[in-house]
Amino acid sequence: MQYELKTQVIEPQRHTFTHVAKRFGDKPASRYLEGSIDVQPTEHFHYRPTWDPTKEIYDESFSVFRLADPYSYLDPRQYYYAPYVTARSGHHDAFGTSLEYIENRGLLGRLPDGWSAVLGELVVPLRHLESAGQLILCGMARFGYGATITQAAAYSAFDRVGNAQMISRVGIALGGGTTETLTAAKDHWMGDESLQGLRRLAEETIVEADWGVALIQLDALDQLVYDLLWSHLDDAAVTGGAPAYSLIAQHMTNWYTDNRTWIDALYAAWRADPELGAHNADLLAEHGRNAVDTALAALTPFAQRLDARLDAGALERVAATAAASLATFAADQA
Amino acid sequence: MTLAPEKKTKKPRKLSMKARYEALTRGLDWEPSYVTKEEMFPHLEYEGIKIHDWAAWEDPFRLTIDAYTKYQAEKDRRLYAVLDGFAQGQGHLNLTDAGYLNAMKLFLQGVTPLEYAAHRNFAYLARHFAGPGPRFAALCQSIDEIRHMQTEVHTLSNYNKYYSGLHNWPENHDRMWYLSVPKSFFDDALSCGPFEFLIAIGFSFEYLLTNLLFVPFMSGASFNGDLPTMTFGFSAQSDESRHMTLGLEAIKFLLEQDEDNVPIVQAWLDKWFWRAYRVTALVSQMLDYMLPRKVMSWKESFELYFEEQMLKGLFEDLAFYGITPPRHVADAVQEKDVLSHQVYWILYQFSFAAGFTTTMPTPEHQQWLSQAYPDTFDTHFKPLWDKEARNIASGGRHFTRGLPQLCQVCQIPMAFTEPGDPTTLCQRESEFEGEIYHTCSNGCQWIFEREPEKYRQAWLPVHQIYQGNCGGPSVPEVLEWYHLQDGDAGEYLGSRDHTNWLTWQGEAAAETASHENKAGA
Ligand SMILES: [Fe+2]
Ligand SMILES: [Fe+2]
Ligand SMILES: [Zn+2]
């Protein structure tokens, strides 16, 4: 359609929506703010959910973690849909390029035996753990309170599908273009002793009804798993003749770093809440401690197996990360 | 340390596209053994639907995450480029008339929040279905619906800077009387279990009635110089075709899984057809009365997008499963000649308490209406406007100060007539636990009587006003509680938008003239 360009200067009647102006003043607002602030209905729900008539359709009591003003939480990445998919498009593109390079150079076939065992037996099965993350975060996207929180959760849930697909693509490549590695990895996930702690934790976190507690459990586990596999082992891969592993690791680490920002900001918002901050900090300390302890226990047989394959100091590393992680959950963190 | 030499590997057998997609997406589920399956998926039994094989779900699109994000990012890049250009070039001055934006006000207040609600509850399906195929489809739709909510807000954001009625849409949706029509519709679906939601929204809303709801708004935009909304509409189209396919796959999946599902799905179809159809009543008046430049009448639209495409096309296919066209569909067909006129007449009288303005149709507009509705307009509705013309001539534009009775189910004021008889008001009464409840139609009455314990909970705006829950029991108190600003409500002619529009068009004309002079010099 054609339209004529106008150069006329017209004074706007207002610069943004009323609800956005109420918080940030009547000045031009970002697309993130206009597309996120106050968009979740808060009052006059017509009917109670048939699956739980004690709750409203959107209800703060789906978690013990609350904010006096849910929109005191903003995603520091300012992800609304467009920048989110744009960022992920680049991310998956970059991963695809690395994987193509790995495959063209036959780098997976040239992995030392220990590395190839770690990848097939311990890393590829974690696509199922990503899949658990997807479920947990979908629950948060539905039952969380406030559009900025649930939006970040929805994108993170979608990310988990992407992570699972990235790992699966590595598995297919490792299996020489077949599904053999994926099938074997699933058998490991189901039965191998080194993975049962993780699978138990995944299942128990999926059924955790409090989305805030579930997020903390997932996050505590992520903190240990991502550090161990994609940071600690990346260093080992560089010196251990496993460039394929390192090429994959950078993308997993990039995602993890990006994902941390919205979660850390949420913890910070919980603690900074003018009314509920102290209470939230106590809850964070309590649930964080449980979550880290449980995650460490779940990951111990996994780390032991890793050390048996590579002797990479995995057990030590996990224990050290757990200690650091405990400190970040502790109440005196601001 | 040196790199191991390349081992001689057999040339990998490439997986077929389909096998590759399945490997990436399907094998991820597992049978839990540390918790029970019922603990993991606790909402799957209580609606009575039986699923024997979740793997039978066919993914129609086979989208992987890399493909999805790439495609969507590219679409958004193009859409936002149009929005930016439009804002810079004062594109809003190219509308047919500022009055056109009443359609968009209704859209932002009434439809955009539904996109948001769809986002939240498709996330619920993505959590609670026990099959990875439908879960992933639901998750994609969940974030697509964030996209729709946001691109709609961003599309209308520029208009909001210059025009009334758009500035407070989330609160409007939660509070205003006519918006409880779409809100209660979606709340109804949000409070259902996962399978009913899938039929209510995934199928009935996104498939059965989606064209009837969205196409009129988008064509209205293209006929009235609203380039951003038109671009948004095109951009959302490929998402919507995915959603439609999901809806169709959903109903077939449920019907094929177990014969016992058939009567349950049929009852949901009967309910959700009428529920969603009642929401389109707002669209009908938009099409016939709010657009300065007409696209097609509601009647034509209903015939094309519902009778032709759905009753003839779809339900002939569904007959194979033993599914019949929705109960009360005949009432809807009969109503197509009167619906828009009755709804606009309500909005016209109550627009002093709305987030948009209304005005009497011009003689030219009325001529169009009488051509589009030869059987009903001249006999039943033109006399109302003739009378109103006399009111206006004597200085008294008609606003009704009393409050109407609302239908307990659809929440539209009870102003519809008996099927096939435009002169008799249709009113239905039902008793439940000693209380009388009023409904507007056979469809709404049937829905009420099926689940009275649900519909008695409805937050009916008029009842709430009488109880003083909306800022106070008087009209000025309610308007204050709505946070209406000067220019949001009332009569369009002489309104803030109208006055500004005339000024801006005058300036634009003067500017064009001076450009032409310069060019001539
Ligand atoms: Fe949508
Ligand atoms: Fe949709
Ligand atoms: Zn009704």
PDB file of C-alpha atoms in Angstrom, chain A residues 97-212:
ATOM      1  CA  THR A  97      28.398 -23.455  12.004  1.00  0.00           C
ATOM      2  CA  SER A  98      30.516 -25.033  14.735  1.00  0.00           C
ATOM      3  CA  LEU A  99      28.837 -28.389  14.336  1.00  0.00           C
ATOM      4  CA  GLU A 100      29.307 -28.283  10.595  1.00  0.00           C
ATOM      5  CA  TYR A 101      32.992 -27.582  11.118  1.00  0.00           C
ATOM      6  CA  ILE A 102      33.224 -30.429  13.627  1.00  0.00           C
ATOM      7  CA  GLU A 103      31.562 -32.794  11.188  1.00  0.00           C
ATOM      8  CA  ASN A 104      33.560 -31.669   8.158  1.00  0.00           C
ATOM      9  CA  ARG A 105      36.807 -32.161   9.991  1.00  0.00           C
ATOM     10  CA  GLY A 106      35.654 -35.445  11.484  1.00  0.00           C
ATOM     11  CA  LEU A 107      36.506 -34.067  14.909  1.00  0.00           C
ATOM     12  CA  LEU A 108      34.080 -36.247  16.834  1.00  0.00           C
ATOM     13  CA  GLY A 109      35.584 -39.374  15.328  1.00  0.00           C
ATOM     14  CA  ARG A 110      39.001 -38.150  16.391  1.00  0.00           C
ATOM     15  CA  LEU A 111      38.084 -37.635  20.051  1.00  0.00           C
ATOM     16  CA  PRO A 112      40.259 -39.560  22.493  1.00  0.00           C
ATOM     17  CA  ASP A 113      38.298 -42.569  23.828  1.00  0.00           C
ATOM     18  CA  GLY A 114      37.658 -41.087  27.271  1.00  0.00           C
ATOM     19  CA  TRP A 115      36.141 -37.986  25.755  1.00  0.00           C
ATOM     20  CA  SER A 116      33.985 -39.833  23.366  1.00  0.00           C
ATOM     21  CA  ALA A 117      32.691 -41.998  26.229  1.00  0.00           C
ATOM     22  CA  VAL A 118      31.935 -38.928  28.335  1.00  0.00           C
ATOM     23  CA  LEU A 119      30.054 -37.342  25.491  1.00  0.00           C
ATOM     24  CA  GLY A 120      28.012 -40.433  24.648  1.00  0.00           C
ATOM     25  CA  GLU A 121      27.375 -41.794  28.150  1.00  0.00           C
ATOM     26  CA  LEU A 122      27.162 -38.678  30.273  1.00  0.00           C
ATOM     27  CA  VAL A 123      26.552 -35.604  28.146  1.00  0.00           C
ATOM     28  CA  VAL A 124      24.106 -36.767  25.483  1.00  0.00           C
ATOM     29  CA  PRO A 125      21.708 -38.270  28.081  1.00  0.00           C
ATOM     30  CA  LEU A 126      21.346 -34.784  29.547  1.00  0.00           C
ATOM     31  CA  ARG A 127      19.076 -33.898  26.635  1.00  0.00           C
ATOM     32  CA  HIS A 128      16.463 -35.499  28.883  1.00  0.00           C
ATOM     33  CA  LEU A 129      17.440 -33.182  31.699  1.00  0.00           C
ATOM     34  CA  GLU A 130      16.909 -30.246  29.340  1.00  0.00           C
ATOM     35  CA  SER A 131      13.525 -31.672  28.547  1.00  0.00           C
ATOM     36  CA  ALA A 132      12.724 -31.700  32.266  1.00  0.00           C
ATOM     37  CA  GLY A 133      13.795 -28.052  32.405  1.00  0.00           C
ATOM     38  CA  GLN A 134      11.309 -27.358  29.627  1.00  0.00           C
ATOM     39  CA  LEU A 135       8.438 -28.758  31.692  1.00  0.00           C
ATOM     40  CA  ILE A 136       9.478 -26.993  34.868  1.00  0.00           C
ATOM     41  CA  LEU A 137       9.734 -23.615  33.152  1.00  0.00           C
ATOM     42  CA  CYS A 138       6.465 -24.091  31.267  1.00  0.00           C
ATOM     43  CA  GLY A 139       4.822 -24.553  34.643  1.00  0.00           C
ATOM     44  CA  MET A 140       6.417 -21.305  35.785  1.00  0.00           C
ATOM     45  CA  ALA A 141       5.266 -19.523  32.617  1.00  0.00           C
ATOM     46  CA  ARG A 142       1.691 -20.478  33.432  1.00  0.00           C
ATOM     47  CA  PHE A 143       1.602 -20.240  37.225  1.00  0.00           C
ATOM     48  CA  GLY A 144       4.073 -17.440  37.891  1.00  0.00           C
ATOM     49  CA  TYR A 145       2.711 -14.027  38.765  1.00  0.00           C
ATOM     50  CA  GLY A 146       3.405 -10.952  36.654  1.00  0.00           C
ATOM     51  CA  ALA A 147       4.144 -10.768  32.952  1.00  0.00           C
ATOM     52  CA  THR A 148       7.827  -9.880  33.239  1.00  0.00           C
ATOM     53  CA  ILE A 149       8.517 -13.006  35.292  1.00  0.00           C
ATOM     54  CA  THR A 150       6.427 -15.410  33.261  1.00  0.00           C
ATOM     55  CA  GLN A 151       7.728 -14.027  29.979  1.00  0.00           C
ATOM     56  CA  ALA A 152      11.329 -14.738  30.972  1.00  0.00           C
ATOM     57  CA  ALA A 153      10.274 -18.227  32.068  1.00  0.00           C
ATOM     58  CA  ALA A 154       8.525 -18.936  28.766  1.00  0.00           C
ATOM     59  CA  TYR A 155      11.610 -17.991  26.762  1.00  0.00           C
ATOM     60  CA  SER A 156      13.790 -20.049  29.039  1.00  0.00           C
ATOM     61  CA  ALA A 157      11.438 -23.023  28.572  1.00  0.00           C
ATOM     62  CA  PHE A 158      11.780 -22.599  24.846  1.00  0.00           C
ATOM     63  CA  ASP A 159      15.556 -22.400  25.252  1.00  0.00           C
ATOM     64  CA  ARG A 160      15.507 -25.796  26.912  1.00  0.00           C
ATOM     65  CA  VAL A 161      13.968 -27.307  23.815  1.00  0.00           C
ATOM     66  CA  GLY A 162      16.756 -25.656  21.857  1.00  0.00           C
ATOM     67  CA  ASN A 163      19.409 -26.997  24.228  1.00  0.00           C
ATOM     68  CA  ALA A 164      17.985 -30.489  23.977  1.00  0.00           C
ATOM     69  CA  GLN A 165      18.094 -30.208  20.190  1.00  0.00           C
ATOM     70  CA  MET A 166      21.682 -28.969  20.233  1.00  0.00           C
ATOM     71  CA  ILE A 167      22.728 -31.908  22.390  1.00  0.00           C
ATOM     72  CA  SER A 168      20.694 -34.248  20.211  1.00  0.00           C
ATOM     73  CA  ARG A 169      22.439 -32.971  17.103  1.00  0.00           C
ATOM     74  CA  VAL A 170      25.772 -33.711  18.754  1.00  0.00           C
ATOM     75  CA  GLY A 171      24.436 -37.172  19.572  1.00  0.00           C
ATOM     76  CA  ILE A 172      23.379 -37.767  15.974  1.00  0.00           C
ATOM     77  CA  ALA A 173      26.776 -36.595  14.746  1.00  0.00           C
ATOM     78  CA  LEU A 174      28.525 -38.786  17.296  1.00  0.00           C
ATOM     79  CA  GLY A 175      26.473 -41.715  16.064  1.00  0.00           C
ATOM     80  CA  GLY A 176      27.747 -41.107  12.550  1.00  0.00           C
ATOM     81  CA  GLY A 177      24.475 -39.588  11.379  1.00  0.00           C
ATOM     82  CA  THR A 178      22.321 -42.231  13.038  1.00  0.00           C
ATOM     83  CA  THR A 179      20.204 -42.329  16.170  1.00  0.00           C
ATOM     84  CA  GLU A 180      22.324 -45.057  17.773  1.00  0.00           C
ATOM     85  CA  THR A 181      23.972 -42.743  20.294  1.00  0.00           C
ATOM     86  CA  LEU A 182      20.645 -41.165  21.233  1.00  0.00           C
ATOM     87  CA  THR A 183      19.069 -44.544  21.842  1.00  0.00           C
ATOM     88  CA  ALA A 184      21.999 -45.717  23.942  1.00  0.00           C
ATOM     89  CA  ALA A 185      21.972 -42.433  25.831  1.00  0.00           C
ATOM     90  CA  LYS A 186      18.336 -42.886  26.713  1.00  0.00           C
ATOM     91  CA  ASP A 187      19.064 -46.370  28.076  1.00  0.00           C
ATOM     92  CA  HIS A 188      21.745 -44.785  30.236  1.00  0.00           C
ATOM     93  CA  TRP A 189      19.367 -42.111  31.406  1.00  0.00           C
ATOM     94  CA  MET A 190      16.870 -44.765  32.389  1.00  0.00           C
ATOM     95  CA  GLY A 191      19.177 -47.278  33.997  1.00  0.00           C
ATOM     96  CA  ASP A 192      22.790 -46.309  34.397  1.00  0.00           C
ATOM     97  CA  GLU A 193      23.730 -45.765  38.003  1.00  0.00           C
ATOM     98  CA  SER A 194      25.700 -42.575  37.271  1.00  0.00           C
ATOM     99  CA  LEU A 195      22.575 -40.822  35.996  1.00  0.00           C
ATOM    100  CA  GLN A 196      19.887 -41.978  38.409  1.00  0.00           C
ATOM    101  CA  GLY A 197      20.458 -39.193  40.896  1.00  0.00           C
ATOM    102  CA  LEU A 198      19.890 -36.674  38.143  1.00  0.00           C
ATOM    103  CA  ARG A 199      16.841 -38.434  36.810  1.00  0.00           C
ATOM    104  CA  ARG A 200      15.303 -38.665  40.256  1.00  0.00           C
ATOM    105  CA  LEU A 201      15.930 -34.984  40.841  1.00  0.00           C
ATOM    106  CA  ALA A 202      14.475 -34.134  37.428  1.00  0.00           C
ATOM    107  CA  GLU A 203      11.288 -36.070  38.147  1.00  0.00           C
ATOM    108  CA  GLU A 204      10.919 -34.653  41.621  1.00  0.00           C
ATOM    109  CA  THR A 205      11.415 -31.114  40.397  1.00  0.00           C
ATOM    110  CA  ILE A 206       8.854 -31.553  37.623  1.00  0.00           C
ATOM    111  CA  VAL A 207       6.225 -32.444  40.219  1.00  0.00           C
ATOM    112  CA  GLU A 208       7.167 -29.572  42.563  1.00  0.00           C
ATOM    113  CA  ALA A 209       4.005 -27.460  42.524  1.00  0.00           C
ATOM    114  CA  ASP A 210       5.627 -24.226  43.758  1.00  0.00           C
ATOM    115  CA  TRP A 211       7.165 -22.643  40.645  1.00  0.00           C
ATOM    116  CA  GLY A 212       9.609 -20.557  42.700  1.00  0.00           C
TER     117      GLY A 212
END
